Short mmCIF file of C-alpha atoms in Angstrom, two decimals:
data_model
loop_
_atom_site.label_atom_id
_atom_site.label_comp_id
_atom_site.label_asym_id
_atom_site.label_seq_id
_atom_site.Cartn_x
_atom_site.Cartn_y
_atom_site.Cartn_z
CA UNK A 1 -0.02 0.30 0.25
CA UNK A 2 1.28 3.33 -1.07
CA UNK A 3 2.09 5.55 2.03
CA UNK A 4 -0.09 9.00 1.99
CA UNK A 5 1.94 12.09 1.25
CA UNK A 6 2.12 14.26 4.39
CA UNK A 7 1.28 17.85 5.00
CA UNK A 8 2.03 20.00 7.91
CA UNK A 9 -0.44 22.63 8.42
CA UNK A 10 0.74 25.52 11.05
CA UNK A 11 -2.07 27.08 12.44
CA UNK A 12 -5.72 25.88 13.03
CA UNK A 13 -7.34 29.08 12.65
CA UNK A 14 -10.14 29.20 9.65
CA UNK A 15 -7.28 29.20 7.13
CA UNK A 16 -5.63 26.05 8.42
CA UNK A 17 -8.87 24.16 9.26
CA UNK A 18 -10.31 24.82 5.72
CA UNK A 19 -6.99 23.57 4.12
CA UNK A 20 -6.56 20.70 6.64
CA UNK A 21 -9.97 19.19 5.77
CA UNK A 22 -9.81 19.76 2.00
CA UNK A 23 -6.27 18.15 1.85
CA UNK A 24 -7.34 15.30 4.37
CA UNK A 25 -10.53 14.37 2.11
CA UNK A 26 -8.46 14.20 -1.00
CA UNK A 27 -5.85 11.57 0.23
CA UNK A 28 -3.21 13.60 2.32
CA UNK A 29 -1.99 12.73 5.75
CA UNK A 30 -2.30 16.13 7.88
CA UNK A 31 -0.40 16.94 10.68
CA UNK A 32 -2.14 20.19 12.34
CA UNK A 33 0.23 22.00 14.19
CA UNK A 34 -1.17 24.65 16.62
CA UNK A 35 0.15 26.65 19.93
CA UNK A 36 -3.47 26.58 21.36
CA UNK A 37 -5.09 24.02 23.15
CA UNK A 38 -8.42 24.10 21.19
CA UNK A 39 -8.82 24.65 17.24
CA UNK A 40 -10.17 27.63 15.93
CA UNK A 41 -7.60 30.35 16.14
CA UNK A 42 -8.26 34.06 17.29
CA UNK A 43 -11.64 34.15 15.46
CA UNK A 44 -13.20 30.83 16.90
CA UNK A 45 -11.55 31.22 20.31
CA UNK A 46 -13.26 28.92 22.59
CA UNK A 47 -13.69 29.06 26.38
CA UNK A 48 -11.83 26.49 28.54
CA UNK A 49 -14.43 23.51 29.19
CA UNK A 50 -13.89 24.03 32.76
CA UNK A 51 -15.40 27.34 32.73
CA UNK A 52 -18.80 25.68 31.84
CA UNK A 53 -20.13 28.27 29.42
CA UNK A 54 -23.54 28.13 28.90
CA UNK A 55 -23.99 29.74 25.57
CA UNK A 56 -20.41 30.06 24.12
CA UNK A 57 -22.17 31.13 20.67
CA UNK A 58 -23.34 34.22 22.13
CA UNK A 59 -19.35 35.42 21.79
CA UNK A 60 -19.04 34.30 18.35
CA UNK A 61 -20.12 35.63 14.92
CA UNK A 62 -20.36 32.90 11.92
CA UNK A 63 -21.05 30.06 14.56
CA UNK A 64 -22.57 27.59 12.36
CA UNK A 65 -19.63 27.74 10.24
CA UNK A 66 -17.47 26.80 13.10
CA UNK A 67 -19.56 23.96 14.13
CA UNK A 68 -19.28 22.50 10.61
CA UNK A 69 -15.37 23.12 10.85
CA UNK A 70 -15.22 21.52 14.14
CA UNK A 71 -17.41 18.60 13.14
CA UNK A 72 -15.66 18.09 10.01
CA UNK A 73 -12.32 18.36 12.00
CA UNK A 74 -13.55 15.43 14.52
CA UNK A 75 -14.34 13.14 11.78
CA UNK A 76 -11.02 13.57 9.99
CA UNK A 77 -9.26 12.85 13.45
CA UNK A 78 -11.56 9.76 13.87
CA UNK A 79 -10.52 8.42 10.59
CA UNK A 80 -7.01 8.97 11.33
CA UNK A 81 -6.49 11.36 8.21
CA UNK A 82 -5.51 14.36 10.66
CA UNK A 83 -3.29 14.37 13.41
CA UNK A 84 -3.77 17.63 15.57
CA UNK A 85 -0.98 18.63 17.71
CA UNK A 86 -2.32 21.33 20.21
CA UNK A 87 -0.05 23.24 22.63
CA UNK A 88 2.79 23.13 20.16
CA UNK A 89 4.65 26.37 19.39
CA UNK A 90 6.53 26.19 15.93
CA UNK A 91 10.13 28.16 16.23
CA UNK A 92 11.45 27.08 12.70
CA UNK A 93 10.34 25.44 9.58
CA UNK A 94 13.64 24.08 7.23
CA UNK A 95 13.86 21.94 4.28
CA UNK A 96 16.59 18.85 4.91
CA UNK A 97 19.08 18.61 2.55
CA UNK A 98 19.26 14.91 2.49
CA UNK A 99 15.75 14.20 1.99
CA UNK A 100 14.24 17.30 0.50
CA UNK A 101 11.38 17.28 3.06
CA UNK A 102 10.23 19.69 5.59
CA UNK A 103 11.30 19.65 9.33
CA UNK A 104 8.93 21.51 11.39
CA UNK A 105 10.21 22.29 14.85
CA UNK A 106 7.95 22.95 17.65
CA UNK A 107 8.14 23.37 21.40
CA UNK A 108 5.43 21.68 23.87
CA UNK A 109 3.42 23.35 26.24
CA UNK A 110 3.38 24.22 29.23
CA UNK A 111 6.80 24.75 29.74
CA UNK A 112 8.17 24.94 26.14
CA UNK A 113 11.12 23.24 27.07
CA UNK A 114 10.73 19.97 25.25
CA UNK A 115 11.27 20.10 21.67
CA UNK A 116 9.69 18.11 18.61
CA UNK A 117 9.93 17.82 15.03
CA UNK A 118 7.54 16.95 12.37
CA UNK A 119 8.39 16.15 9.07
CA UNK A 120 6.24 16.33 5.61
CA UNK A 121 6.39 16.74 2.11
CA UNK A 122 4.70 20.14 2.10
CA UNK A 123 4.00 22.98 4.41
CA UNK A 124 1.07 25.23 4.83
CA UNK A 125 1.59 28.57 6.64
CA UNK A 126 -1.73 29.60 8.28
CA UNK A 127 -0.15 31.62 11.12
CA UNK A 128 -2.51 34.60 10.97
CA UNK A 129 -1.99 37.99 12.01
CA UNK A 130 -1.28 40.24 15.03
CA UNK A 131 -2.39 43.68 16.13
CA UNK A 132 -0.88 46.76 15.48
CA UNK A 133 -0.78 49.62 18.38
CA UNK A 134 0.37 53.01 18.03
CA UNK A 135 1.49 54.75 21.12
CA UNK A 136 0.36 57.77 22.54
CA UNK A 137 0.90 59.44 26.08
CA UNK A 138 -0.22 56.88 28.82
CA UNK A 139 -0.52 53.80 26.66
CA UNK A 140 1.55 51.72 29.02
CA UNK A 141 -0.82 52.24 32.07
CA UNK A 142 -2.31 49.10 33.39
CA UNK A 143 -5.91 49.07 32.20
CA UNK A 144 -4.78 49.75 28.53
CA UNK A 145 -5.09 46.47 26.45
CA UNK A 146 -5.00 45.80 22.83
CA UNK A 147 -8.68 45.65 21.25
CA UNK A 148 -7.98 41.82 20.32
CA UNK A 149 -6.76 41.50 23.81
CA UNK A 150 -9.92 42.56 25.33
CA UNK A 151 -11.99 40.10 22.89
CA UNK A 152 -9.56 37.34 23.87
CA UNK A 153 -10.02 37.70 27.35
CA UNK A 154 -14.01 37.59 26.74
CA UNK A 155 -14.08 34.70 24.32
CA UNK A 156 -11.51 32.56 26.06
CA UNK A 157 -11.73 33.38 29.67
CA UNK A 158 -15.24 34.90 30.03
CA UNK A 159 -13.64 37.62 31.71
CA UNK A 160 -14.29 41.22 31.47
CA UNK A 161 -11.09 43.65 31.53
CA UNK A 162 -13.01 46.42 33.45
CA UNK A 163 -16.16 48.11 34.19
CA UNK A 164 -16.17 51.01 32.08
CA UNK A 165 -14.72 50.82 28.65
CA UNK A 166 -13.49 53.03 25.78
CA UNK A 167 -12.70 51.27 22.49
CA UNK A 168 -10.74 53.31 20.37
CA UNK A 169 -8.20 53.14 17.18
CA UNK A 170 -9.33 52.25 13.64
CA UNK A 171 -10.47 49.15 11.71
CA UNK A 172 -13.62 46.73 11.74
CA UNK A 173 -12.23 44.90 14.77
CA UNK A 174 -13.50 47.74 16.90
CA UNK A 175 -16.99 47.12 16.29
CA UNK A 176 -17.17 43.14 17.72
CA UNK A 177 -15.08 44.28 20.49
CA UNK A 178 -17.19 47.29 21.52
CA UNK A 179 -20.43 45.29 21.14
CA UNK A 180 -19.11 42.19 22.79
CA UNK A 181 -18.13 44.00 25.91
CA UNK A 182 -21.49 45.73 25.98
CA UNK A 183 -23.26 42.58 25.74
CA UNK A 184 -21.26 40.88 28.35
CA UNK A 185 -22.22 43.78 30.77
CA UNK A 186 -19.40 46.43 30.51
CA UNK A 187 -20.34 50.01 29.98
CA UNK A 188 -18.65 50.91 26.83
CA UNK A 189 -18.45 54.82 27.32
CA UNK A 190 -17.39 55.48 23.96
CA UNK A 191 -16.35 53.90 20.44
CA UNK A 192 -13.74 56.19 19.12
CA UNK A 193 -12.70 55.60 15.35
CA UNK A 194 -10.14 57.81 13.84
CA UNK A 195 -11.69 56.93 10.22
CA UNK A 196 -14.87 57.82 8.84
CA UNK A 197 -16.57 54.34 7.83
CA UNK A 198 -19.15 56.20 5.80
CA UNK A 199 -15.92 56.79 3.12
CA UNK A 200 -16.66 52.95 2.40
CA UNK A 201 -19.80 53.85 0.41
CA UNK A 202 -17.98 55.77 -2.02
CA UNK A 203 -16.39 52.38 -3.44
CA UNK A 204 -19.90 51.10 -4.71
CA UNK A 205 -18.03 48.38 -6.74
CA UNK A 206 -16.34 46.49 -3.95
CA UNK A 207 -19.78 46.96 -1.89
CA UNK A 208 -21.84 45.35 -4.61
CA UNK A 209 -19.79 42.46 -4.58
CA UNK A 210 -20.10 41.85 -0.81
CA UNK A 211 -23.67 42.99 0.23
CA UNK A 212 -23.41 40.77 3.20
CA UNK A 213 -20.93 43.17 4.74
CA UNK A 214 -23.34 46.15 4.40
CA UNK A 215 -25.99 44.18 6.36
CA UNK A 216 -23.45 42.97 8.96
CA UNK A 217 -22.04 46.66 9.32
CA UNK A 218 -25.86 47.63 9.79
CA UNK A 219 -26.37 44.85 12.32
CA UNK A 220 -23.41 46.41 14.27
CA UNK A 221 -24.68 49.84 14.40
CA UNK A 222 -28.18 48.49 15.60
CA UNK A 223 -26.20 46.87 18.73
CA UNK A 224 -24.55 50.06 19.43
CA UNK A 225 -27.74 51.70 19.75
CA UNK A 226 -29.23 49.11 21.57
CA UNK A 227 -26.34 49.25 24.40
CA UNK A 228 -26.21 53.01 24.19
CA UNK A 229 -22.69 53.00 22.99
CA UNK A 230 -21.49 56.80 22.20
CA UNK A 231 -19.67 56.48 18.80
CA UNK A 232 -17.24 59.09 17.73
CA UNK A 233 -16.02 58.90 14.17
CA UNK A 234 -12.75 61.12 13.10
CA UNK A 235 -11.76 61.27 16.77
CA UNK A 236 -8.69 59.67 18.56
CA UNK A 237 -7.49 59.11 21.99
CA UNK A 238 -4.60 61.81 22.54
CA UNK A 239 -3.74 60.93 26.14
CA UNK A 240 -4.45 58.25 28.73
CA UNK A 241 -4.51 59.45 32.51
CA UNK A 242 -4.00 57.55 35.64
CA UNK A 243 -1.49 57.12 38.46
CA UNK A 244 -1.39 53.57 39.29
CA UNK A 245 -3.62 52.68 36.59
CA UNK A 246 -6.09 53.96 34.03
CA UNK A 247 -8.49 56.42 35.11
CA UNK A 248 -9.59 58.42 31.96
CA UNK A 249 -8.75 59.30 28.45
CA UNK A 250 -8.61 62.40 26.52
CA UNK A 251 -10.12 62.02 23.04
CA UNK A 252 -10.31 64.71 20.38
CA UNK A 253 -11.63 65.48 16.90
CA UNK A 254 -9.40 65.03 13.81
CA UNK A 255 -9.72 67.29 10.62
CA UNK A 256 -9.12 65.93 7.18
CA UNK A 257 -5.29 66.13 7.51
CA UNK A 258 -5.37 64.30 10.85
CA UNK A 259 -4.76 67.23 13.08
CA UNK A 260 -6.41 67.63 16.54
CA UNK A 261 -9.17 70.07 16.23
CA UNK A 262 -8.58 73.25 18.57
CA UNK A 263 -10.83 73.03 21.58
CA UNK A 264 -12.41 69.42 20.63
CA UNK A 265 -10.75 67.76 23.56
CA UNK A 266 -13.01 65.79 26.03
CA UNK A 267 -12.18 63.65 28.99
CA UNK A 268 -13.89 60.30 29.30
CA UNK A 269 -13.68 58.57 32.79
CA UNK A 270 -12.90 54.83 32.33
CA UNK A 271 -11.10 51.90 33.76
CA UNK A 272 -10.41 50.09 30.48
CA UNK A 273 -9.08 51.38 27.09
CA UNK A 274 -9.21 48.68 24.47
CA UNK A 275 -7.03 50.11 21.63
CA UNK A 276 -5.98 48.83 18.15
CA UNK A 277 -4.89 50.44 14.71
CA UNK A 278 -5.38 47.29 12.22
CA UNK A 279 -3.30 44.22 11.89
CA UNK A 280 -0.22 42.78 10.50
CA UNK A 281 0.32 39.40 9.02
CA UNK A 282 2.59 36.93 10.79
CA UNK A 283 5.39 36.11 8.36
CA UNK A 284 8.26 35.20 10.56
CA UNK A 285 8.27 31.26 9.34
CA UNK A 286 7.88 32.44 5.75
CA UNK A 287 10.63 34.77 6.10
CA UNK A 288 12.93 31.97 7.32
CA UNK A 289 12.05 29.75 4.55
CA UNK A 290 12.75 32.82 2.23
CA UNK A 291 9.48 33.20 0.81
CA UNK A 292 9.13 36.31 -0.80
CA UNK A 293 6.98 39.15 0.75
CA UNK A 294 4.68 41.56 -1.05
CA UNK A 295 4.86 44.44 1.34
CA UNK A 296 4.08 42.94 4.49
CA UNK A 297 2.18 39.95 3.06
CA UNK A 298 3.19 36.76 2.02
CA UNK A 299 3.33 36.61 -2.01
CA UNK A 300 1.22 33.73 -3.04
CA UNK A 301 0.09 32.94 -6.61
CA UNK A 302 -3.60 31.66 -7.46
CA UNK A 303 -2.97 28.18 -5.93
CA UNK A 304 -1.88 30.02 -2.65
CA UNK A 305 1.64 28.59 -3.35
CA UNK A 306 4.53 30.73 -2.31
CA UNK A 307 7.73 31.27 -4.47
CA UNK A 308 9.66 28.39 -1.99
CA UNK A 309 8.56 24.81 -3.93
CA UNK A 310 6.45 22.90 -1.32
CA UNK A 311 5.43 25.93 0.81
CA UNK A 312 1.81 27.19 0.61
CA UNK A 313 0.46 29.93 2.74
CA UNK A 314 -3.31 31.15 3.28
CA UNK A 315 -5.26 33.43 5.83
CA UNK A 316 -4.04 36.52 7.18
CA UNK A 317 -0.47 35.71 6.52
CA UNK A 318 -0.98 36.63 3.18
CA UNK A 319 -3.02 39.85 3.48
CA UNK A 320 -5.51 40.80 6.50
CA UNK A 321 -9.13 39.74 5.16
CA UNK A 322 -10.95 38.34 8.06
CA UNK A 323 -12.41 34.73 8.51
CA UNK A 324 -14.35 34.27 5.41
CA UNK A 325 -11.29 34.96 3.06
CA UNK A 326 -9.27 32.92 5.20
CA UNK A 327 -11.58 30.06 4.61
CA UNK A 328 -11.74 30.60 0.90
CA UNK A 329 -7.76 30.71 0.49
CA UNK A 330 -7.39 27.52 2.94
CA UNK A 331 -9.61 25.47 0.74
CA UNK A 332 -7.98 26.33 -2.33
CA UNK A 333 -4.66 25.82 -0.77
CA UNK A 334 -5.94 22.47 0.45
CA UNK A 335 -7.12 21.34 -2.83
CA UNK A 336 -3.85 22.42 -4.47
CA UNK A 337 -1.57 20.84 -2.17
CA UNK A 338 -3.41 17.46 -2.40
CA UNK A 339 -3.14 17.35 -6.42
CA UNK A 340 0.52 18.48 -6.36
CA UNK A 341 1.37 16.10 -4.06
CA UNK A 342 -0.11 13.38 -6.09
CA UNK A 343 1.95 14.49 -8.97
CA UNK A 344 -1.30 15.93 -10.89
CA UNK A 345 -1.92 19.54 -12.32
CA UNK A 346 -4.76 20.68 -10.19
CA UNK A 347 -8.09 21.61 -11.76
CA UNK A 348 -9.03 25.30 -10.78
CA UNK A 349 -12.79 24.06 -11.34
CA UNK A 350 -12.44 22.21 -8.16
CA UNK A 351 -12.35 25.32 -6.03
CA UNK A 352 -14.07 27.76 -8.57
CA UNK A 353 -16.56 28.83 -5.78
CA UNK A 354 -13.89 29.56 -3.57
CA UNK A 355 -11.91 31.32 -6.11
CA UNK A 356 -14.99 33.71 -6.61
CA UNK A 357 -15.34 34.26 -3.02
CA UNK A 358 -11.57 35.00 -2.78
CA UNK A 359 -11.39 37.56 -5.48
CA UNK A 360 -14.72 39.39 -4.14
CA UNK A 361 -13.34 39.44 -0.44
CA UNK A 362 -9.95 40.82 -1.56
CA UNK A 363 -11.64 43.70 -3.57
CA UNK A 364 -13.70 44.32 -0.65
CA UNK A 365 -10.74 44.33 2.15
CA UNK A 366 -8.71 46.39 -0.47
CA UNK A 367 -11.28 49.27 -0.13
CA UNK A 368 -11.65 48.84 3.58
CA UNK A 369 -7.78 49.12 4.14
CA UNK A 370 -7.85 52.51 2.15
CA UNK A 371 -10.37 53.87 4.61
CA UNK A 372 -9.40 52.32 7.95
CA UNK A 373 -5.70 53.48 7.97
CA UNK A 374 -3.93 55.39 11.04
CA UNK A 375 -4.54 59.08 10.79
CA UNK A 376 -1.89 61.13 9.26
CA UNK A 377 0.43 62.91 11.56
CA UNK A 378 -0.22 60.40 14.38
CA UNK A 379 3.71 60.31 15.04
CA UNK A 380 3.82 64.15 15.38
CA UNK A 381 1.60 63.70 18.75
CA UNK A 382 3.86 61.14 20.36
CA UNK A 383 5.56 63.24 22.94
CA UNK A 384 9.53 62.61 23.50
CA UNK A 385 8.98 61.15 26.71
CA UNK A 386 6.43 58.68 25.44
CA UNK A 387 7.56 54.98 25.53
CA UNK A 388 7.63 53.42 22.09
CA UNK A 389 9.40 50.41 22.80
CA UNK A 390 8.17 48.50 25.85
CA UNK A 391 10.30 45.83 26.24
CA UNK A 392 13.56 48.00 26.06
CA UNK A 393 11.88 50.96 27.60
CA UNK A 394 12.93 53.36 24.51
CA UNK A 395 11.16 56.55 24.07
CA UNK A 396 9.94 58.50 21.19
CA UNK A 397 12.74 61.16 21.98
CA UNK A 398 15.56 58.55 21.77
CA UNK A 399 14.33 57.23 18.46
CA UNK A 400 14.16 60.96 17.15
CA UNK A 401 17.55 61.49 18.29
CA UNK A 402 18.82 58.55 16.40
CA UNK A 403 17.38 60.01 13.32
CA UNK A 404 18.24 63.75 13.81
CA UNK A 405 21.64 63.56 15.32
CA UNK A 406 23.26 60.27 14.78
CA UNK A 407 21.91 59.82 11.02
CA UNK A 408 19.74 56.86 11.53
CA UNK A 409 17.79 56.17 8.22
CA UNK A 410 16.27 52.88 8.58
CA UNK A 411 14.87 50.47 11.38
CA UNK A 412 17.86 48.40 11.70
CA UNK A 413 20.14 51.34 12.46
CA UNK A 414 17.61 52.89 14.88
CA UNK A 415 17.80 49.38 16.67
CA UNK A 416 21.10 49.37 16.73
CA UNK A 417 21.44 52.76 18.23
CA UNK A 418 18.55 52.72 20.71
CA UNK A 419 17.83 48.90 21.49
CA UNK A 420 14.18 49.51 20.11
CA UNK A 421 13.03 46.15 18.99
CA UNK A 422 15.87 44.04 20.82
CA UNK A 423 13.38 42.83 23.55
CA UNK A 424 11.26 39.86 24.12
CA UNK A 425 8.89 40.44 21.15
CA UNK A 426 11.94 41.33 18.73
CA UNK A 427 10.11 44.39 17.17
CA UNK A 428 6.93 42.73 16.30
CA UNK A 429 4.90 45.07 18.42
CA UNK A 430 6.76 48.43 18.69
CA UNK A 431 7.92 48.08 14.81
CA UNK A 432 5.46 50.13 13.28
CA UNK A 433 5.57 52.43 15.96
CA UNK A 434 9.53 53.27 15.68
CA UNK A 435 9.04 53.09 12.08
CA UNK A 436 6.47 55.97 12.38
CA UNK A 437 8.22 58.10 14.67
CA UNK A 438 11.64 57.83 12.69
CA UNK A 439 9.88 58.30 9.54
CA UNK A 440 11.34 55.19 7.63
CA UNK A 441 9.67 52.39 6.09
CA UNK A 442 8.40 49.44 8.05
CA UNK A 443 10.58 46.42 6.55
CA UNK A 444 10.76 42.92 7.44
CA UNK A 445 13.30 41.51 9.70
CA UNK A 446 14.41 38.04 8.68
CA UNK A 447 14.86 36.14 11.86
CA UNK A 448 16.35 32.71 11.98
CA UNK A 449 14.11 31.62 15.23
CA UNK A 450 10.36 32.49 15.36
CA UNK A 451 10.36 32.47 19.06
CA UNK A 452 12.79 31.93 22.24
CA UNK A 453 14.15 28.26 22.32
CA UNK A 454 16.24 26.45 24.99
CA UNK A 455 19.69 25.72 24.14
CA UNK A 456 19.05 22.17 24.81
CA UNK A 457 16.62 21.82 22.07
CA UNK A 458 18.69 23.72 19.70
CA UNK A 459 21.75 21.12 20.35
CA UNK A 460 19.40 18.47 19.07
CA UNK A 461 17.15 17.12 21.78
CA UNK A 462 14.02 16.69 19.91
CA UNK A 463 11.33 14.20 19.78
CA UNK A 464 10.89 13.02 16.12
CA UNK A 465 6.91 12.84 15.78
CA UNK A 466 7.23 11.18 12.09
#
């Protein structure tokens, strides 16, 4: 009996699940590797069973889709076509020179001191994205969290980050965060959006292709009204106030050039500020493999193949676009991988519906990205004593000195002169902020390791799971 080809899927969010199910259904042995204890990724994050959530669906959008994915995964697990490695943190993927196969190196939870390696004929990177947060005075106070962090606390822990919240920044994520917190019992004092969402209406072609998104937006607007959440568009948080923790924020109106309107400041008491300015793709593993990037996204072709043979990518890693787009890309990638590993040319008709959905959603989110951009001039409002790199406690003033007095003209030089980006996160969180304050492009940093690794694991003490 011929052994089935092996695929390693990294990430069990919508893209990884869709790809795993499609590939497994067409004769591929799939190993699904994920850092979480449950499948679903950030979008379908589930509360721990011990918490006894009576209605977890109340915390989620597209719950029926999740149930279909979960049922499909359970069937493939029972049939032995998919192996799901939970609590495994991938730190490197490499092609082995002797066999030409891929080795996926991971650390096991909870201590992350045990190394394992998974070998496969092909790899799908479904590594998702992470939030972009731009600094402002007071943003390091306890009580200031990312918008996604607040949502994760609610979905995964059934915990409210505070009693009175302000949700601020820019992007569609703010809507489910504000409505989710309000529905769970928090008083959301304000939703502060620096863009004007009505601008999306000026792009009728993108909207016509996704009428459901208009209905979704209207639904969120109705929820905001029901929970009496004050919505301030073309506004921004200019400062967070407090001594030991957050006590209030100052918000202000923005003009068309992103400048604060004189006399528009108002102080809003709160104990929680959930703030986010969009998302960026996780590309560490793709960069280690040498995959080409298109801007900040992993470049893929119509089959979701990267330019590295044997490596596919899908979901937020190839461009931020939400769960529906990730599902379409994952399905296409899974079908393509199954055909390529069998040595046959894929038939695009097999994923025609997913391809059409992908095209429509990419067009829609291109329009959304153009609207929900951080306001121009945000870096000018960052005071010299504001910390921009939390790990190394580097201030905006130090970054500006590196540029203005020491001649730094790129992120790498700023990092060498100030240590900004040398800490635990390795610049993943502070990179956009440092680049904005320095006035230089945000460039990818190719790292050999995607996370800290014990020396013993690096020395080769890994369990082979093949």
